[in-house]
Structure formats: structure tokens, C-alpha cells
Amino acid sequence: MSLATLDWNEPFIEPVSDPTGGVATSVEAARPTATDDDHLLDAYSNAVMGAVDRVGRSVVHIEAKYGGGRRGERPRGGTGSGFVFTSSGYILTNSHVVHEADRLDVTLADGNRLRADLIGDDPETDLAVIRVLGEPITPAALGDSSKVRVGQVAIAIGHPYGFQSTVTAGVVSALGRSLRAASGRLIDDVLQTDAALNPGNSGGPLVDSRGLVIGVNTAVILPAQGLCFAIAVNTAKFVAGRLIRDGRVRRGRLGVAVQTVPLPGPPGDRAGASKRGGVLIMSVEPGGAAERAGLEEGDVIIGLDGHAVGGIDDLHRLLTDDRVGVKIPLRVLRRPEILAFTITPEESKPSAQE
């Protein structure tokens, strides 16, 4: 019987080869039976749909407008996604979606359009908080990114171009990644996922199968396949709290221009030498924290507050807001000696290196 004449309503008898060369008794091939749609949906599909049902109403579309204040100047615009995380209308999104915008408009999941106010943004972590007022919005529930495991389901939800809740799903493919922000600082504890990020999905939530937000979608590596990144929600909680409280995230600076340099190891230790590094002071800011502490051009910073410093990223990581205005120990290589200093970091300005 050819495929063209096969009656799909009749049982299909498939011959089974006999090891002796004959044909053994035929068996009837299994066929799926028609059932209700609910029974055809597997656990994975149900998990994704359940998560979208819980979080989708909290996801918003954000439209940012720039310029247009002068006569004849046409405003520029950008779009992205975000999600409400408090019942009072605070919304988390990416800094690059709203940074320096003159006007922000938010479209809710129900289609309503509201004006939004910028509460604060932090380019160092590519996170921002905006706020809308006027009607109650169901907030998304925040999870705990420290409990995320490689291989667990990850669902990226966005609201690009005003289309309601576009969804992609995959798994968390790696933890503890680092991502370079536009400012040059390194963002730590980034989640890597293969849940595709569509254009306009930046700032939307990455959620687990229970509908808990585990990250804020931020970037995709365009030349690669399946490499997308999200800022861990624990980082987002800290940054959002500071932005709501202060409008900014305070970080420390030493008042120096620096670059990472390799340090030689003991004689014969070629393998270890390539792993050692420090931060060379190229110049010292007059009147800054470093000058007051006695640091000089040519010094190499190798330790801060009891932690090893192998490069600029280590220095950035250690200069947190809790060290601003606090005297902390500093170890410096001033050849041929290693010297100990006490330094009081100052609050970083947006244009400062550290």
C-alpha cells in the first residue's frame, strides 16, 4: 500500500524481521488517540503558561523620547520593556532604555498609556527605576537569584512595540557571568540563558517556572546563538532600593587614573606569573583621597581592605557605598617594597574612573 492510498483510519500493520530470514508475526504500530487539549499539554507547557499568566499583567512597554525641545528639532525615541515590582507603581527596567530621556511613556498590559517619572538610573549595572501613578497595577513577585540553578526553566517576557507579553522560554545556561556595562565597569553575577531576547525586550523580566522574577533581561550577543544575559534579581533589588531612596547608587573612588598591569612572580614561576596583576597608578588627582593618603604615580595597588586587587575590575568591585568616607587599609607595591597605607574613599561622580 502506498502512502497515497493509506487509510489513516485503519490500523497499520508493520512487518517485523525474523533473525532466521523469514517474516515474523506483524505488530500493530501505536497511534496517538485524540484527547482534550488540556491533556495534550505537557508539564513544561503548563509551567510556561502559568508563569506568563502570573507575570504578564505586570510587564509594560516603555517609550523614551529625547530632544525636540528646540524649534525645528525632531525628537528621537527609543523603546524597551519593564515590569512593575511594587503596588505603588515602581517599575524596573534597563538604564540604557531610559537614560537621559526627556519624556517617558508607559503602556500597560491592558493597553492604558501613562506618563512615567524617572526615579533614578544606574548605568554601572544597566538598571533603572521609573514610576507611574493613577491606577493600581499588579506587581511581579521577586525571587532569589542565589537559588537559581543551571538547567532550570527560564522564561523571558517582554512588551516590545506595544505587543502584549511576547514570550520566549529556555533554560539558565550559566551562572556568575560578568558583563561589561556601557560605562566600562563590570557587572557581576549575571545570568546567562538561551531564552531568546527579541528587540524591545530589554528591561523585561526573566522568570522561573513559578513566575518569580530571577533577572532583568539586558543584552544579547548578536554574533552568537543562544547567548542572552540578565542582571540577577538580587543585584536588581539592591540597586532599586538605592535608587528609590537616594535617586542614585553611591560608589567609592580613590582619585587616581589607573591601568591593570601584570606582576612578575618568583623566579622560575612562569605559570603563576601570568595570573598575577595589580593596578598601576598613572596619575594622582590633586587634593583627592589618594594624594591625602600619600600615594604616588607609579605605585601599584595590590590590596584594598584585606582583599587582593589584581586589576581595575577588582578595584571597582571593592569600592562599594559602605566604604565611602570610611578609613580602610591599602597595600601598594612601591618597588622594591610593599607599603601599607590608610585611605578614605570619596563618593564617585559619574565621570570618575573609580
Coordinates of C-alpha atoms in Angstrom, one line a residue:
M1 CA 0.0 0.0 0.0
S2 CA 1.4 3.4 -1.0
L3 CA 1.3 6.4 1.3
A4 CA -1.1 8.0 -1.2
T5 CA -3.7 5.2 -0.7
L6 CA -3.1 4.6 3.0
D7 CA -6.2 4.9 5.1
W8 CA -5.2 6.6 8.3
N9 CA -8.4 5.4 10.0
E10 CA -7.4 1.8 9.6
P11 CA -4.8 0.0 11.8
F12 CA -1.4 0.0 10.3
I13 CA 0.3 -3.5 10.5
E14 CA 4.1 -3.3 10.4
P15 CA 6.1 -6.4 9.5
V16 CA 8.9 -7.4 11.8
S17 CA 12.0 -9.1 10.5
D18 CA 12.9 -12.6 11.8
P19 CA 16.6 -13.2 12.5
T20 CA 16.2 -16.6 10.6
G21 CA 15.4 -14.7 7.4
G22 CA 11.6 -15.0 7.4
V23 CA 9.0 -12.6 8.4
A24 CA 7.7 -12.8 11.9
T25 CA 4.2 -12.0 13.1
S26 CA 3.3 -8.4 12.4
V27 CA 2.5 -6.0 15.2
E28 CA 0.2 -3.0 15.1
A29 CA 2.0 0.3 15.4
A30 CA 1.0 2.5 18.3
R31 CA -1.1 5.6 17.3
P32 CA -2.0 8.6 19.4
T33 CA -5.5 8.9 20.4
A34 CA -7.5 12.1 20.3
T35 CA -7.9 13.7 23.8
D36 CA -8.8 17.1 25.1
D37 CA -6.3 19.9 24.5
D38 CA -5.6 20.1 28.3
H39 CA -4.4 16.5 28.3
L40 CA -2.1 17.2 25.3
L41 CA -0.2 20.0 27.1
D42 CA 2.8 18.6 29.0
A43 CA 4.2 19.8 32.3
Y44 CA 6.7 22.2 30.5
S45 CA 4.0 24.0 28.6
N46 CA 1.8 24.3 31.7
A47 CA 4.7 25.7 33.7
V48 CA 5.4 28.3 31.0
M49 CA 1.8 29.3 30.6
G50 CA 1.3 29.5 34.3
A51 CA 4.3 31.8 34.7
V52 CA 3.1 34.1 31.9
D53 CA -0.3 34.3 33.5
R54 CA 1.1 35.4 36.8
V55 CA 3.7 37.9 35.5
G56 CA 2.3 39.0 32.1
R57 CA 0.0 41.6 33.6
S58 CA 3.0 43.3 35.3
V59 CA 5.1 43.7 32.1
V60 CA 4.9 47.1 30.4
H61 CA 6.1 48.8 27.2
I62 CA 8.3 51.9 27.7
E63 CA 8.8 54.6 25.1
A64 CA 11.5 57.2 25.7
K65 CA 11.8 60.5 23.8
Y66 CA 14.9 62.6 23.5
G67 CA 15.3 66.1 22.3
G68 CA 12.7 68.1 20.5
G69 CA 12.9 71.0 22.9
R70 CA 14.2 73.5 20.4
R71 CA 12.2 74.8 17.4
G72 CA 12.7 72.6 14.3
E73 CA 14.4 69.8 16.3
R74 CA 12.7 66.5 15.8
P75 CA 12.5 64.3 18.9
R76 CA 14.4 61.0 18.9
G77 CA 13.0 57.9 20.6
G78 CA 13.8 54.5 21.9
T79 CA 11.7 51.7 23.3
G80 CA 12.0 48.8 25.7
S81 CA 10.2 46.8 28.3
G82 CA 9.9 46.9 32.1
F83 CA 7.9 45.4 34.9
V84 CA 6.1 46.7 37.9
F85 CA 7.6 45.4 41.1
T86 CA 5.6 47.3 43.8
S87 CA 1.9 48.1 44.2
S88 CA 2.8 51.8 44.3
G89 CA 3.8 51.8 40.6
Y90 CA 7.6 51.5 40.7
I91 CA 8.9 49.8 37.5
L92 CA 12.3 48.2 36.9
T93 CA 13.9 48.4 33.5
N94 CA 17.3 48.9 31.9
S95 CA 19.3 52.1 32.2
H96 CA 20.0 52.1 28.5
V97 CA 16.3 52.2 27.8
V98 CA 15.6 55.4 29.8
H99 CA 19.0 57.1 30.3
E100 CA 18.7 60.9 29.8
A101 CA 15.3 60.7 28.3
D102 CA 13.2 63.9 28.2
R103 CA 9.9 62.1 28.4
L104 CA 8.8 58.6 29.3
D105 CA 5.5 57.0 28.4
V106 CA 4.4 53.5 29.6
T107 CA 1.8 51.3 28.0
L108 CA 0.3 48.8 30.5
A109 CA -0.7 45.2 29.7
D110 CA -4.3 46.3 29.4
G111 CA -3.4 48.9 26.8
N112 CA -3.6 52.0 29.0
R113 CA -0.9 54.6 28.4
L114 CA 0.5 56.6 31.3
R115 CA 3.3 59.2 31.7
A116 CA 6.2 57.9 33.8
D117 CA 8.7 59.7 36.0
L118 CA 12.4 58.7 36.2
I119 CA 13.3 57.9 39.8
G120 CA 16.9 57.0 39.1
D121 CA 19.1 55.0 36.8
D122 CA 22.5 53.3 37.3
P123 CA 24.5 52.8 34.1
E124 CA 27.1 50.8 36.1
T125 CA 24.6 47.9 36.4
D126 CA 22.3 48.9 33.4
L127 CA 19.3 49.2 35.8
A128 CA 16.8 52.0 36.3
V129 CA 13.6 52.6 38.2
I130 CA 10.7 54.7 36.9
R131 CA 7.2 55.2 38.3
V132 CA 3.7 55.6 37.1
L133 CA 0.7 56.9 39.1
G134 CA -3.0 56.8 38.5
E135 CA -4.2 53.2 38.8
P136 CA -3.4 50.1 40.7
I137 CA -1.1 47.6 38.9
T138 CA -0.4 44.1 40.0
P139 CA 3.3 43.8 40.8
A140 CA 5.5 40.9 39.8
A141 CA 6.9 38.8 42.6
L142 CA 10.7 38.9 43.0
G143 CA 12.6 35.7 43.6
D144 CA 16.0 34.9 44.9
S145 CA 18.7 34.6 42.3
S146 CA 21.1 32.9 44.7
K147 CA 18.9 29.8 44.5
V148 CA 18.9 29.7 40.7
R149 CA 20.5 26.5 39.2
V150 CA 21.9 25.8 35.8
G151 CA 19.4 23.9 33.7
Q152 CA 16.2 25.3 35.3
V153 CA 13.5 26.7 33.2
A154 CA 13.9 30.4 32.3
I155 CA 11.2 32.5 30.7
A156 CA 11.8 35.9 29.1
I157 CA 8.7 38.1 28.9
G158 CA 8.7 41.4 27.1
H159 CA 6.3 44.1 25.9
P160 CA 8.1 45.2 22.7
Y161 CA 6.5 47.8 20.4
G162 CA 3.3 47.7 22.4
F163 CA 2.6 44.0 21.7
Q164 CA 1.3 42.3 24.8
S165 CA 3.6 39.8 26.6
T166 CA 5.8 38.3 24.0
V167 CA 7.4 35.2 25.5
T168 CA 10.4 33.0 24.9
A169 CA 11.5 30.1 27.0
G170 CA 14.6 28.1 27.6
V171 CA 16.9 27.3 30.5
V172 CA 19.5 29.0 32.6
S173 CA 22.7 28.0 30.8
A174 CA 25.3 29.6 33.1
L175 CA 25.6 31.4 36.4
G176 CA 28.1 34.0 37.7
R177 CA 28.9 35.6 34.4
S178 CA 30.3 39.1 34.2
L179 CA 29.1 41.7 31.6
R180 CA 30.8 45.0 30.7
A181 CA 28.4 47.9 31.2
A182 CA 28.5 50.9 28.8
S183 CA 30.3 52.9 31.4
G184 CA 33.2 50.3 31.4
R185 CA 32.5 48.8 34.8
L186 CA 32.0 45.1 35.1
I187 CA 28.5 43.9 36.2
D188 CA 28.9 40.8 38.3
D189 CA 26.6 37.8 39.0
V190 CA 24.9 37.9 35.5
L191 CA 22.6 35.1 34.5
Q192 CA 23.2 33.5 31.1
T193 CA 20.2 32.0 29.3
D194 CA 19.2 30.6 25.9
A195 CA 15.7 32.2 26.1
A196 CA 15.9 34.5 23.1
L197 CA 15.6 38.2 23.7
N198 CA 13.6 39.9 20.9
P199 CA 14.2 43.6 20.0
G200 CA 12.4 45.7 22.6
N201 CA 12.6 43.1 25.3
S202 CA 15.4 44.9 27.2
G203 CA 14.3 45.6 30.7
G204 CA 11.7 42.9 30.9
P205 CA 11.7 40.1 33.5
L206 CA 13.4 36.7 33.3
V207 CA 11.2 34.4 35.5
D208 CA 11.3 30.9 36.7
S209 CA 8.6 28.2 36.3
R210 CA 6.8 29.6 39.4
G211 CA 6.5 33.0 37.9
L212 CA 9.1 34.6 40.3
V213 CA 11.4 37.1 38.7
I214 CA 15.0 35.9 38.8
G215 CA 16.6 38.5 36.5
V216 CA 16.2 41.7 34.4
N217 CA 16.9 41.0 30.7
T218 CA 19.6 43.2 29.4
A219 CA 21.7 42.0 26.5
V220 CA 22.1 39.5 23.7
I221 CA 25.4 38.6 21.9
L222 CA 24.4 39.1 18.3
P223 CA 27.1 37.0 16.5
A224 CA 26.4 34.1 18.8
Q225 CA 23.5 31.7 19.0
G226 CA 21.6 31.4 22.3
L227 CA 23.7 33.8 24.4
C228 CA 21.4 36.2 26.3
F229 CA 22.0 37.8 29.6
A230 CA 20.0 39.1 32.6
I231 CA 21.1 41.1 35.6
A232 CA 20.4 38.9 38.7
V233 CA 17.4 39.9 40.6
N234 CA 19.3 40.1 43.9
T235 CA 21.5 42.8 42.3
A236 CA 18.4 44.5 41.0
K237 CA 16.8 44.5 44.5
F238 CA 19.8 46.3 45.9
V239 CA 20.1 48.8 43.1
A240 CA 16.4 49.5 43.0
G241 CA 16.3 50.2 46.8
R242 CA 19.2 52.7 46.5
L243 CA 17.6 54.4 43.5
I244 CA 14.2 54.8 45.3
R245 CA 15.9 56.0 48.5
D246 CA 18.7 58.2 47.0
G247 CA 18.0 58.5 43.3
R248 CA 21.5 57.1 42.6
V249 CA 23.9 54.3 43.8
R250 CA 26.8 55.6 45.8
R251 CA 30.2 54.2 45.0
G252 CA 33.7 55.0 46.2
R253 CA 36.6 56.4 44.3
L254 CA 40.3 56.9 45.1
G255 CA 41.1 59.9 43.0
V256 CA 43.6 58.2 40.6
A257 CA 43.8 57.3 37.0
V258 CA 44.9 53.6 36.7
Q259 CA 45.5 50.7 34.4
T260 CA 45.8 47.0 35.1
V261 CA 49.4 45.6 34.8
P262 CA 50.9 42.1 35.2
L263 CA 53.2 41.4 38.2
P264 CA 56.2 39.1 37.9
G265 CA 56.2 36.0 40.1
P266 CA 59.1 34.4 41.9
P267 CA 62.0 33.2 39.7
G268 CA 61.0 30.1 37.7
D269 CA 57.3 30.6 38.4
R270 CA 56.3 31.2 34.8
A271 CA 52.8 29.6 35.1
G272 CA 51.8 31.7 38.1
A273 CA 53.3 35.0 36.7
S274 CA 50.6 35.4 34.1
K275 CA 47.9 35.1 36.8
R276 CA 49.2 37.9 39.0
G277 CA 48.3 41.5 38.5
G278 CA 47.9 44.9 40.1
V279 CA 46.6 48.4 39.4
L280 CA 49.2 50.9 38.3
I281 CA 48.6 54.5 39.3
M282 CA 49.1 56.6 36.2
S283 CA 48.3 59.9 37.8
V284 CA 47.1 61.2 41.2
E285 CA 44.2 63.7 41.4
P286 CA 45.3 66.9 43.3
G287 CA 43.6 67.1 46.7
G288 CA 41.9 63.7 46.2
A289 CA 41.8 60.7 48.5
A290 CA 44.9 59.1 47.1
E291 CA 47.1 62.2 47.4
R292 CA 45.9 62.7 51.0
A293 CA 46.8 59.1 51.8
G294 CA 50.4 59.5 50.4
L295 CA 50.1 57.5 47.1
E296 CA 52.3 58.4 44.2
E297 CA 52.4 58.0 40.5
G298 CA 54.0 54.6 39.7
D299 CA 52.6 52.9 42.8
V300 CA 50.9 49.6 42.1
I301 CA 47.8 48.8 44.2
I302 CA 47.7 45.1 45.2
G303 CA 45.3 45.1 48.1
L304 CA 42.3 47.0 49.5
D305 CA 40.6 46.5 52.8
G306 CA 42.1 43.0 53.2
H307 CA 41.2 41.9 49.7
A308 CA 43.7 41.2 46.8
V309 CA 43.5 43.6 43.9
G310 CA 44.5 42.0 40.6
G311 CA 43.0 44.6 38.2
I312 CA 40.7 47.5 37.7
D313 CA 37.6 45.3 38.0
D314 CA 38.6 44.1 41.4
L315 CA 39.1 47.8 42.5
H316 CA 35.6 48.7 41.2
R317 CA 34.1 45.7 42.9
L318 CA 35.5 46.7 46.3
L319 CA 34.7 50.4 46.1
T320 CA 31.1 50.0 47.3
D321 CA 29.0 52.6 49.0
D322 CA 29.7 51.2 52.5
R323 CA 33.4 52.1 52.1
V324 CA 32.7 55.8 51.2
G325 CA 34.0 58.0 53.9
V326 CA 35.5 55.1 55.8
K327 CA 39.2 54.7 56.5
I328 CA 40.4 51.4 55.1
P329 CA 43.8 49.8 54.6
L330 CA 45.6 49.8 51.3
R331 CA 48.6 47.8 50.1
V332 CA 50.9 49.2 47.5
L333 CA 53.9 47.9 45.6
R334 CA 56.5 50.7 45.5
R335 CA 59.5 48.9 44.2
P336 CA 61.2 47.2 45.8
E337 CA 58.9 47.4 48.9
I338 CA 55.3 46.6 49.7
L339 CA 53.9 49.5 51.7
A340 CA 50.8 49.9 53.8
F341 CA 48.6 53.0 53.7
T342 CA 45.2 54.1 55.1
I343 CA 42.8 55.7 52.6
T344 CA 39.3 57.2 52.8
P345 CA 37.4 56.7 49.5
E346 CA 35.2 59.5 48.3
E347 CA 31.9 59.3 46.6
S348 CA 32.2 58.6 42.9
K349 CA 31.0 61.1 40.4
P350 CA 29.5 59.8 37.1
S351 CA 32.6 60.8 35.1
A352 CA 35.1 59.4 37.6
Q353 CA 37.1 56.3 36.8
E354 CA 36.9 54.9 40.3

